[in-house]
mmCIF file of C-alpha atoms in Angstrom:
data_model
loop_
_atom_site.group_PDB
_atom_site.id
_atom_site.type_symbol
_atom_site.label_atom_id
_atom_site.label_comp_id
_atom_site.label_asym_id
_atom_site.label_seq_id
_atom_site.Cartn_x
_atom_site.Cartn_y
_atom_site.Cartn_z
ATOM 1 C CA MET A 281 -8.572 -23.025 15.116
ATOM 2 C CA PRO A 282 -11.965 -24.777 15.348
ATOM 3 C CA SER A 283 -14.604 -24.505 12.651
ATOM 4 C CA THR A 284 -15.564 -20.842 12.360
ATOM 5 C CA THR A 285 -18.337 -18.860 10.735
ATOM 6 C CA CYS A 286 -16.461 -16.528 8.389
ATOM 7 C CA ILE A 287 -18.478 -13.484 7.389
ATOM 8 C CA LEU A 288 -17.189 -12.016 4.156
ATOM 9 C CA LEU A 289 -17.827 -8.391 3.285
ATOM 10 C CA GLY A 290 -16.486 -6.524 0.289
ATOM 11 C CA ALA A 291 -15.657 -2.854 0.750
ATOM 12 C CA PRO A 292 -15.026 -1.368 -2.729
ATOM 13 C CA VAL A 293 -13.592 1.877 -1.443
ATOM 14 C CA GLN A 294 -10.865 3.523 -3.496
ATOM 15 C CA GLU A 295 -11.276 7.188 -2.577
ATOM 16 C CA GLY A 296 -8.598 6.915 0.118
ATOM 17 C CA ALA A 297 -5.860 5.922 -2.314
ATOM 18 C CA GLY A 298 -3.995 7.934 -4.891
ATOM 19 C CA ARG A 299 -4.593 5.457 -7.710
ATOM 20 C CA LEU A 300 -7.814 4.002 -9.064
ATOM 21 C CA GLY A 301 -8.503 0.273 -9.116
ATOM 22 C CA CYS A 302 -8.907 -0.878 -5.512
ATOM 23 C CA ASP A 303 -12.667 -0.884 -5.918
ATOM 24 C CA MET A 304 -12.197 -4.039 -8.025
ATOM 25 C CA GLY A 305 -10.480 -5.803 -5.143
ATOM 26 C CA PRO A 306 -13.561 -7.585 -3.735
ATOM 27 C CA SER A 307 -14.305 -9.181 -7.106
ATOM 28 C CA ALA A 308 -10.694 -10.340 -7.423
ATOM 29 C CA PHE A 309 -10.742 -12.026 -4.011
ATOM 30 C CA ARG A 310 -13.929 -13.851 -4.906
ATOM 31 C CA ALA A 311 -12.572 -14.882 -8.318
ATOM 32 C CA ALA A 312 -9.393 -16.199 -6.655
ATOM 33 C CA GLY A 313 -11.482 -18.641 -4.617
ATOM 34 C CA LEU A 314 -11.649 -17.144 -1.136
ATOM 35 C CA THR A 315 -14.937 -18.831 -0.251
ATOM 36 C CA ALA A 316 -13.854 -22.238 -1.551
ATOM 37 C CA ALA A 317 -10.531 -22.056 0.331
ATOM 38 C CA LEU A 318 -12.335 -21.416 3.616
ATOM 39 C CA GLU A 319 -14.968 -24.083 3.032
ATOM 40 C CA GLU A 320 -12.316 -26.681 2.153
ATOM 41 C CA LEU A 321 -10.856 -26.095 5.627
ATOM 42 C CA GLY A 322 -14.218 -26.857 7.247
ATOM 43 C CA HIS A 323 -15.338 -23.306 7.956
ATOM 44 C CA ARG A 324 -18.819 -21.974 7.340
ATOM 45 C CA VAL A 325 -18.918 -18.976 4.999
ATOM 46 C CA SER A 326 -21.512 -16.240 4.763
ATOM 47 C CA ASP A 327 -20.751 -13.798 1.961
ATOM 48 C CA ARG A 328 -22.679 -10.581 2.614
ATOM 49 C CA GLY A 329 -21.800 -9.069 -0.765
ATOM 50 C CA ASN A 330 -20.400 -5.548 -1.021
ATOM 51 C CA LEU A 331 -21.059 -2.747 1.434
ATOM 52 C CA ALA A 332 -22.202 0.712 0.367
ATOM 53 C CA PRO A 333 -21.083 3.895 2.140
ATOM 54 C CA ALA A 334 -23.339 5.864 4.462
ATOM 55 C CA ARG A 335 -24.939 9.117 3.399
ATOM 56 C CA LEU A 336 -22.453 11.789 2.379
ATOM 57 C CA ARG A 337 -22.141 14.909 4.497
ATOM 58 C CA ALA A 338 -20.762 18.234 3.372
ATOM 59 C CA LEU A 339 -17.287 18.287 4.912
ATOM 60 C CA LYS A 340 -14.340 20.546 4.238
ATOM 61 C CA HIS A 341 -11.104 20.458 6.189
ATOM 62 C CA PRO A 342 -8.807 23.474 6.740
ATOM 63 C CA ASN A 343 -5.961 21.435 5.258
ATOM 64 C CA PRO A 344 -6.659 22.001 1.542
ATOM 65 C CA ILE A 345 -4.684 18.956 0.464
ATOM 66 C CA VAL A 346 -7.103 16.491 2.109
ATOM 67 C CA LYS A 347 -8.899 14.501 -0.593
ATOM 68 C CA ASN A 348 -12.354 12.892 -0.625
ATOM 69 C CA LEU A 349 -13.101 13.592 3.025
ATOM 70 C CA PRO A 350 -16.917 13.235 2.727
ATOM 71 C CA GLU A 351 -16.517 9.878 0.959
ATOM 72 C CA ILE A 352 -14.057 8.415 3.460
ATOM 73 C CA ALA A 353 -16.111 9.624 6.425
ATOM 74 C CA ALA A 354 -19.160 7.917 4.903
ATOM 75 C CA TRP A 355 -17.292 4.671 4.345
ATOM 76 C CA THR A 356 -15.930 4.809 7.894
ATOM 77 C CA GLU A 357 -19.415 5.183 9.316
ATOM 78 C CA ALA A 358 -20.792 2.253 7.323
ATOM 79 C CA LEU A 359 -17.825 -0.029 8.003
ATOM 80 C CA ALA A 360 -17.804 0.707 11.730
ATOM 81 C CA GLU A 361 -21.441 -0.324 12.053
ATOM 82 C CA ALA A 362 -21.043 -3.384 9.810
ATOM 83 C CA SER A 363 -17.936 -4.612 11.637
ATOM 84 C CA TYR A 364 -19.583 -4.125 14.987
ATOM 85 C CA ARG A 365 -22.640 -6.149 13.940
ATOM 86 C CA MET A 366 -20.703 -8.934 12.185
ATOM 87 C CA SER A 367 -18.357 -9.425 15.142
ATOM 88 C CA ALA A 368 -21.333 -10.698 17.166
ATOM 89 C CA GLU A 369 -22.086 -13.358 14.538
ATOM 90 C CA GLY A 370 -18.693 -14.785 13.594
ATOM 91 C CA MET A 371 -15.319 -13.781 12.214
ATOM 92 C CA PRO A 372 -15.535 -10.705 9.968
ATOM 93 C CA ILE A 373 -13.255 -10.786 6.927
ATOM 94 C CA VAL A 374 -13.479 -7.391 5.244
ATOM 95 C CA PHE A 375 -11.748 -7.127 1.895
ATOM 96 C CA GLY A 376 -11.337 -4.135 -0.317
ATOM 97 C CA GLY A 377 -10.587 -1.634 -1.103
ATOM 98 C CA ASP A 378 -7.865 0.708 0.138
ATOM 99 C CA HIS A 379 -6.590 0.812 3.712
ATOM 100 C CA SER A 380 -8.820 3.703 4.707
ATOM 101 C CA LEU A 381 -11.422 0.995 5.339
ATOM 102 C CA ALA A 382 -9.557 0.087 8.532
ATOM 103 C CA ALA A 383 -10.762 3.325 10.122
ATOM 104 C CA GLY A 384 -14.186 1.710 10.132
ATOM 105 C CA THR A 385 -13.256 -1.853 11.007
ATOM 106 C CA LEU A 386 -10.961 -0.863 13.882
ATOM 107 C CA SER A 387 -13.494 1.496 15.439
ATOM 108 C CA GLY A 388 -16.383 -0.968 15.133
ATOM 109 C CA LEU A 389 -14.408 -3.908 16.492
ATOM 110 C CA SER A 390 -13.001 -1.881 19.377
ATOM 111 C CA ARG A 391 -16.540 -0.890 20.325
ATOM 112 C CA ARG A 392 -17.521 -4.583 20.427
ATOM 113 C CA ALA A 393 -14.472 -5.517 22.500
ATOM 114 C CA ALA A 394 -15.167 -2.749 25.013
ATOM 115 C CA GLU A 395 -18.737 -3.955 25.471
ATOM 116 C CA GLN A 396 -17.326 -7.392 26.279
ATOM 117 C CA GLY A 397 -14.971 -5.920 28.855
ATOM 118 C CA ARG A 398 -11.919 -6.815 26.777
ATOM 119 C CA GLU A 399 -9.307 -4.901 24.797
ATOM 120 C CA LEU A 400 -8.753 -4.965 21.062
ATOM 121 C CA PHE A 401 -5.222 -5.702 19.902
ATOM 122 C CA VAL A 402 -4.161 -5.044 16.317
ATOM 123 C CA LEU A 403 -1.481 -6.673 14.192
ATOM 124 C CA TRP A 404 -0.815 -4.190 11.391
ATOM 125 C CA LEU A 405 0.973 -5.830 8.456
ATOM 126 C CA ASP A 406 1.961 -3.022 6.115
ATOM 127 C CA ALA A 407 4.846 -1.119 4.577
ATOM 128 C CA HIS A 408 3.323 2.069 6.018
ATOM 129 C CA PRO A 409 2.096 2.895 9.535
ATOM 130 C CA ASP A 410 -0.876 4.957 8.276
ATOM 131 C CA PHE A 411 -0.556 7.203 11.321
ATOM 132 C CA HIS A 412 -1.152 10.585 9.732
ATOM 133 C CA THR A 413 -3.855 12.951 10.940
ATOM 134 C CA LEU A 414 -5.931 15.188 8.702
ATOM 135 C CA ASP A 415 -3.546 17.988 9.625
ATOM 136 C CA SER A 416 -0.272 16.143 9.079
ATOM 137 C CA THR A 417 -0.949 14.338 5.807
ATOM 138 C CA ALA A 418 1.281 15.569 3.030
ATOM 139 C CA SER A 419 -0.402 13.620 0.243
ATOM 140 C CA GLY A 420 -4.027 14.169 1.239
ATOM 141 C CA ASN A 421 -4.729 10.465 0.614
ATOM 142 C CA LEU A 422 -6.730 9.253 3.581
ATOM 143 C CA HIS A 423 -5.595 5.641 3.402
ATOM 144 C CA GLY A 424 -2.668 7.065 5.375
ATOM 145 C CA CYS A 425 -4.833 7.994 8.371
ATOM 146 C CA PRO A 426 -6.839 5.024 9.766
ATOM 147 C CA VAL A 427 -4.604 4.091 12.703
ATOM 148 C CA ALA A 428 -4.319 7.687 13.886
ATOM 149 C CA TYR A 429 -8.101 8.008 13.785
ATOM 150 C CA ALA A 430 -8.831 4.694 15.488
ATOM 151 C CA THR A 431 -6.430 5.445 18.344
ATOM 152 C CA GLY A 432 -8.076 8.782 19.044
ATOM 153 C CA GLN A 433 -5.355 11.130 17.811
ATOM 154 C CA ALA A 434 -6.329 14.784 17.628
ATOM 155 C CA GLY A 435 -7.916 16.444 14.623
ATOM 156 C CA PHE A 436 -10.644 14.019 13.508
ATOM 157 C CA ASP A 437 -13.503 15.366 15.649
ATOM 158 C CA GLY A 438 -16.302 16.811 13.582
ATOM 159 C CA PHE A 439 -15.063 15.095 10.424
ATOM 160 C CA PHE A 440 -14.972 11.360 11.125
ATOM 161 C CA PRO A 441 -17.564 9.529 13.270
ATOM 162 C CA THR A 442 -17.143 9.858 17.025
ATOM 163 C CA LEU A 443 -15.213 6.918 18.483
ATOM 164 C CA ALA A 444 -17.123 4.805 20.980
ATOM 165 C CA ALA A 445 -13.929 3.120 22.211
ATOM 166 C CA PRO A 446 -10.538 4.182 20.818
ATOM 167 C CA VAL A 447 -7.969 1.451 20.316
ATOM 168 C CA LYS A 448 -5.091 1.753 22.780
ATOM 169 C CA ALA A 449 -1.964 2.654 20.831
ATOM 170 C CA ALA A 450 0.069 0.332 23.066
ATOM 171 C CA ASN A 451 -2.083 -2.563 21.841
ATOM 172 C CA ILE A 452 -0.916 -2.169 18.237
ATOM 173 C CA CYS A 453 2.012 -4.038 16.720
ATOM 174 C CA MET A 454 3.161 -3.015 13.257
ATOM 175 C CA MET A 455 5.312 -5.394 11.221
ATOM 176 C CA GLY A 456 6.963 -4.949 7.831
ATOM 177 C CA ILE A 457 7.162 -1.165 8.095
ATOM 178 C CA ARG A 458 9.648 0.439 5.710
ATOM 179 C CA SER A 459 8.184 3.774 4.594
ATOM 180 C CA VAL A 460 7.514 6.300 7.374
ATOM 181 C CA ASP A 461 7.119 10.054 7.100
ATOM 182 C CA PRO A 462 8.854 12.230 9.763
ATOM 183 C CA ALA A 463 5.525 13.382 11.259
ATOM 184 C CA GLU A 464 4.389 9.783 11.594
ATOM 185 C CA ARG A 465 7.661 8.718 13.213
ATOM 186 C CA ARG A 466 7.290 11.355 15.919
ATOM 187 C CA ALA A 467 3.618 10.530 16.485
ATOM 188 C CA LEU A 468 4.218 6.778 16.676
ATOM 189 C CA THR A 469 6.944 7.240 19.282
ATOM 190 C CA ALA A 470 4.788 9.568 21.366
ATOM 191 C CA ALA A 471 1.783 7.245 21.201
ATOM 192 C CA GLY A 472 3.710 4.108 22.140
ATOM 193 C CA VAL A 473 2.896 1.944 19.117
ATOM 194 C CA THR A 474 5.166 -1.100 18.708
ATOM 195 C CA VAL A 475 6.870 -0.871 15.306
ATOM 196 C CA HIS A 476 8.972 -3.678 13.859
ATOM 197 C CA ASP A 477 10.443 -2.387 10.624
ATOM 198 C CA MET A 478 12.154 -4.630 8.095
ATOM 199 C CA ARG A 479 15.552 -4.051 9.705
ATOM 200 C CA ALA A 480 14.220 -5.409 13.005
ATOM 201 C CA ILE A 481 12.802 -8.396 11.120
ATOM 202 C CA ASP A 482 16.140 -8.945 9.376
ATOM 203 C CA GLU A 483 17.999 -8.807 12.691
ATOM 204 C CA HIS A 484 15.648 -10.789 14.933
ATOM 205 C CA GLY A 485 13.406 -12.773 12.613
ATOM 206 C CA MET A 486 9.692 -12.580 12.003
ATOM 207 C CA GLY A 487 8.885 -15.439 14.380
ATOM 208 C CA PRO A 488 10.346 -14.167 17.677
ATOM 209 C CA LEU A 489 8.928 -10.667 17.203
ATOM 210 C CA LEU A 490 5.441 -11.945 16.459
ATOM 211 C CA LYS A 491 5.589 -14.502 19.272
ATOM 212 C CA ALA A 492 6.298 -11.776 21.827
ATOM 213 C CA PHE A 493 3.265 -9.787 20.666
ATOM 214 C CA LEU A 494 0.971 -12.815 20.698
ATOM 215 C CA GLN A 495 2.063 -13.571 24.247
ATOM 216 C CA ARG A 496 1.006 -10.062 25.245
ATOM 217 C CA VAL A 497 -2.406 -10.505 23.639
ATOM 218 C CA GLU A 498 -2.952 -13.840 25.352
ATOM 219 C CA ALA A 499 -1.845 -12.554 28.750
ATOM 220 C CA ALA A 500 -4.367 -9.701 28.499
ATOM 221 C CA ASN A 501 -7.188 -11.977 27.302
ATOM 222 C CA GLY A 502 -7.356 -9.643 24.329
ATOM 223 C CA ILE A 503 -9.213 -9.855 21.042
ATOM 224 C CA LEU A 504 -6.867 -9.806 18.052
ATOM 225 C CA HIS A 505 -7.613 -8.125 14.735
ATOM 226 C CA VAL A 506 -5.254 -8.491 11.762
ATOM 227 C CA SER A 507 -5.081 -5.782 9.104
ATOM 228 C CA PHE A 508 -3.160 -7.041 6.065
ATOM 229 C CA ASP A 509 -2.020 -4.649 3.349
ATOM 230 C CA VAL A 510 -0.725 -6.110 0.081
ATOM 231 C CA ASP A 511 2.376 -3.920 0.340
ATOM 232 C CA PHE A 512 3.443 -5.811 3.462
ATOM 233 C CA LEU A 513 4.687 -8.293 0.867
ATOM 234 C CA ASP A 514 7.641 -7.728 -1.408
ATOM 235 C CA PRO A 515 6.399 -6.406 -4.769
ATOM 236 C CA GLY A 516 8.316 -9.191 -6.495
ATOM 237 C CA ILE A 517 5.711 -11.675 -5.268
ATOM 238 C CA ALA A 518 2.735 -9.307 -4.965
ATOM 239 C CA PRO A 519 2.739 -6.645 -7.689
ATOM 240 C CA ALA A 520 -0.945 -5.676 -7.485
ATOM 241 C CA VAL A 521 -0.626 -2.632 -5.254
ATOM 242 C CA GLY A 522 -0.354 1.065 -6.018
ATOM 243 C CA THR A 523 2.136 1.826 -3.220
ATOM 244 C CA THR A 524 4.992 -0.600 -3.881
ATOM 245 C CA VAL A 525 7.972 -0.417 -1.531
ATOM 246 C CA PRO A 526 10.929 -2.764 -2.188
ATOM 247 C CA GLY A 527 12.170 -5.094 0.512
ATOM 248 C CA GLY A 528 8.920 -6.485 1.876
ATOM 249 C CA ALA A 529 8.067 -9.833 3.430
ATOM 250 C CA THR A 530 8.956 -12.945 1.470
ATOM 251 C CA PHE A 531 6.580 -15.759 0.595
ATOM 252 C CA ARG A 532 7.731 -17.879 3.541
ATOM 253 C CA GLU A 533 7.845 -14.983 6.014
ATOM 254 C CA ALA A 534 4.246 -14.123 5.183
ATOM 255 C CA HIS A 535 3.090 -17.717 5.519
ATOM 256 C CA LEU A 536 4.977 -18.052 8.801
ATOM 257 C CA VAL A 537 3.056 -15.071 10.182
ATOM 258 C CA MET A 538 -0.243 -16.613 9.164
ATOM 259 C CA GLU A 539 0.658 -20.058 10.475
ATOM 260 C CA MET A 540 1.690 -18.617 13.842
ATOM 261 C CA LEU A 541 -1.533 -16.622 14.008
ATOM 262 C CA HIS A 542 -3.513 -19.787 13.393
ATOM 263 C CA ASP A 543 -1.582 -21.667 16.061
ATOM 264 C CA SER A 544 -2.284 -18.892 18.561
ATOM 265 C CA GLY A 545 -6.056 -19.193 18.191
ATOM 266 C CA LEU A 546 -6.365 -15.476 18.984
ATOM 267 C CA VAL A 547 -7.501 -13.927 15.683
ATOM 268 C CA ARG A 548 -11.142 -12.852 15.603
ATOM 269 C CA SER A 549 -11.247 -10.593 12.520
ATOM 270 C CA LEU A 550 -9.285 -9.735 9.398
ATOM 271 C CA ASP A 551 -8.842 -6.913 6.858
ATOM 272 C CA LEU A 552 -7.424 -7.572 3.388
ATOM 273 C CA VAL A 553 -6.641 -4.302 1.660
ATOM 274 C CA GLU A 554 -4.993 -2.427 -1.215
ATOM 275 C CA LEU A 555 -5.358 -5.210 -3.789
ATOM 276 C CA ASN A 556 -5.508 -3.444 -7.146
ATOM 277 C CA PRO A 557 -6.354 -6.060 -9.816
ATOM 278 C CA PHE A 558 -5.572 -3.531 -12.570
ATOM 279 C CA LEU A 559 -1.903 -3.857 -11.557
ATOM 280 C CA ASP A 560 -1.856 -7.637 -11.107
ATOM 281 C CA GLU A 561 -0.331 -10.310 -13.326
ATOM 282 C CA ARG A 562 -2.979 -12.914 -14.217
ATOM 283 C CA GLY A 563 -4.337 -12.805 -10.669
ATOM 284 C CA ARG A 564 -1.128 -13.937 -8.966
ATOM 285 C CA THR A 565 -1.429 -11.463 -6.073
ATOM 286 C CA ALA A 566 -5.060 -12.311 -5.378
ATOM 287 C CA ILE A 567 -4.252 -16.035 -5.444
ATOM 288 C CA LEU A 568 -1.342 -15.512 -3.031
ATOM 289 C CA LEU A 569 -3.538 -13.585 -0.616
ATOM 290 C CA VAL A 570 -6.166 -16.331 -0.652
ATOM 291 C CA ASP A 571 -3.386 -18.831 0.101
ATOM 292 C CA LEU A 572 -2.268 -16.679 3.029
ATOM 293 C CA VAL A 573 -5.812 -16.514 4.390
ATOM 294 C CA ALA A 574 -5.942 -20.298 4.126
ATOM 295 C CA SER A 575 -2.772 -20.504 6.241
ATOM 296 C CA LEU A 576 -4.360 -18.241 8.837
ATOM 297 C CA MET A 577 -7.441 -20.434 8.890
ATOM 298 C CA GLY A 578 -5.671 -23.769 9.235
ATOM 299 C CA ARG A 579 -3.945 -24.971 6.066
ATOM 300 C CA ARG A 580 -0.700 -26.691 6.997
ATOM 301 C CA VAL A 581 2.638 -26.544 5.197
ATOM 302 C CA MET A 582 2.328 -30.159 4.061
ATOM 303 C CA ASP A 583 -1.152 -29.504 2.641
ATOM 304 C CA ARG A 584 -0.004 -26.952 0.082
ATOM 305 C CA PRO A 585 -1.259 -27.616 -3.446
ATOM 306 C CA THR A 586 1.212 -27.970 -6.285
ATOM 307 C CA ARG A 587 0.714 -25.076 -8.671
ATOM 308 C CA ALA A 588 1.980 -26.588 -11.894
ATOM 309 C CA GLY A 589 3.177 -29.982 -13.056
ATOM 310 C CA THR A 590 3.376 -32.945 -10.716
ATOM 311 C CA ALA A 591 5.388 -33.607 -7.619
#
């Protein structure tokens, strides 16, 4: 990947999650050295600070379990516009913040891709598919809805911002999935989303599955967005997340994904979500995520720093 202008934007949204603390995520990424890691690799960095949500509207959904709908709709509006604008200037790296922020980034980036006559592809690294609608959610936590919204599933009209260009469900590849509700499973199958759960990864390996998806993106001259949830990783190496699911990606599997993405040269934007510093252990999860971003942006295996002691 050549030298890139990385545009950093914090999105301290936590209203989509069921546990407080994600609003501290942007500060943790900065404290873990995100800017320095990118600059050491030769990239230019423009940190735009933290975004604020748009104006709240009075919204009430017929599903009484839905939580914080006005807040998430306002964040979605602000993030869609910010992502759209930043994608014309460089590589947006939006860090939060719970995964509801992807409703905004996906919709804004897809709008930009459509204006360029290209299609947005999405690599969704997560334990959960986040494919609930406002009607199907059983928890009411709207960090479980961004992919359904961004792909134009029914039930969001009049509540979330109107989509300028929905993401094609067939252009989404989900990896690391291991917690899926029955309603989501049916919807994912009907929509045609590619889902590689941890059993598929165990059977076939992370590399071959990702390679096949990257070949599809390249063949279509697509624009690739990566949305990385902390719970993609096994909680043994990344404890700072409120939705832990055992059996996630290992340290080397995660770095392999990032190294392959770098080699592909296809990635144009990135989400980093669900980091909850309140649940971390002396910043170890934030530091790991910064290391993974460095792999995505060009750090090689042989360039890894020694963490303690001497080699």
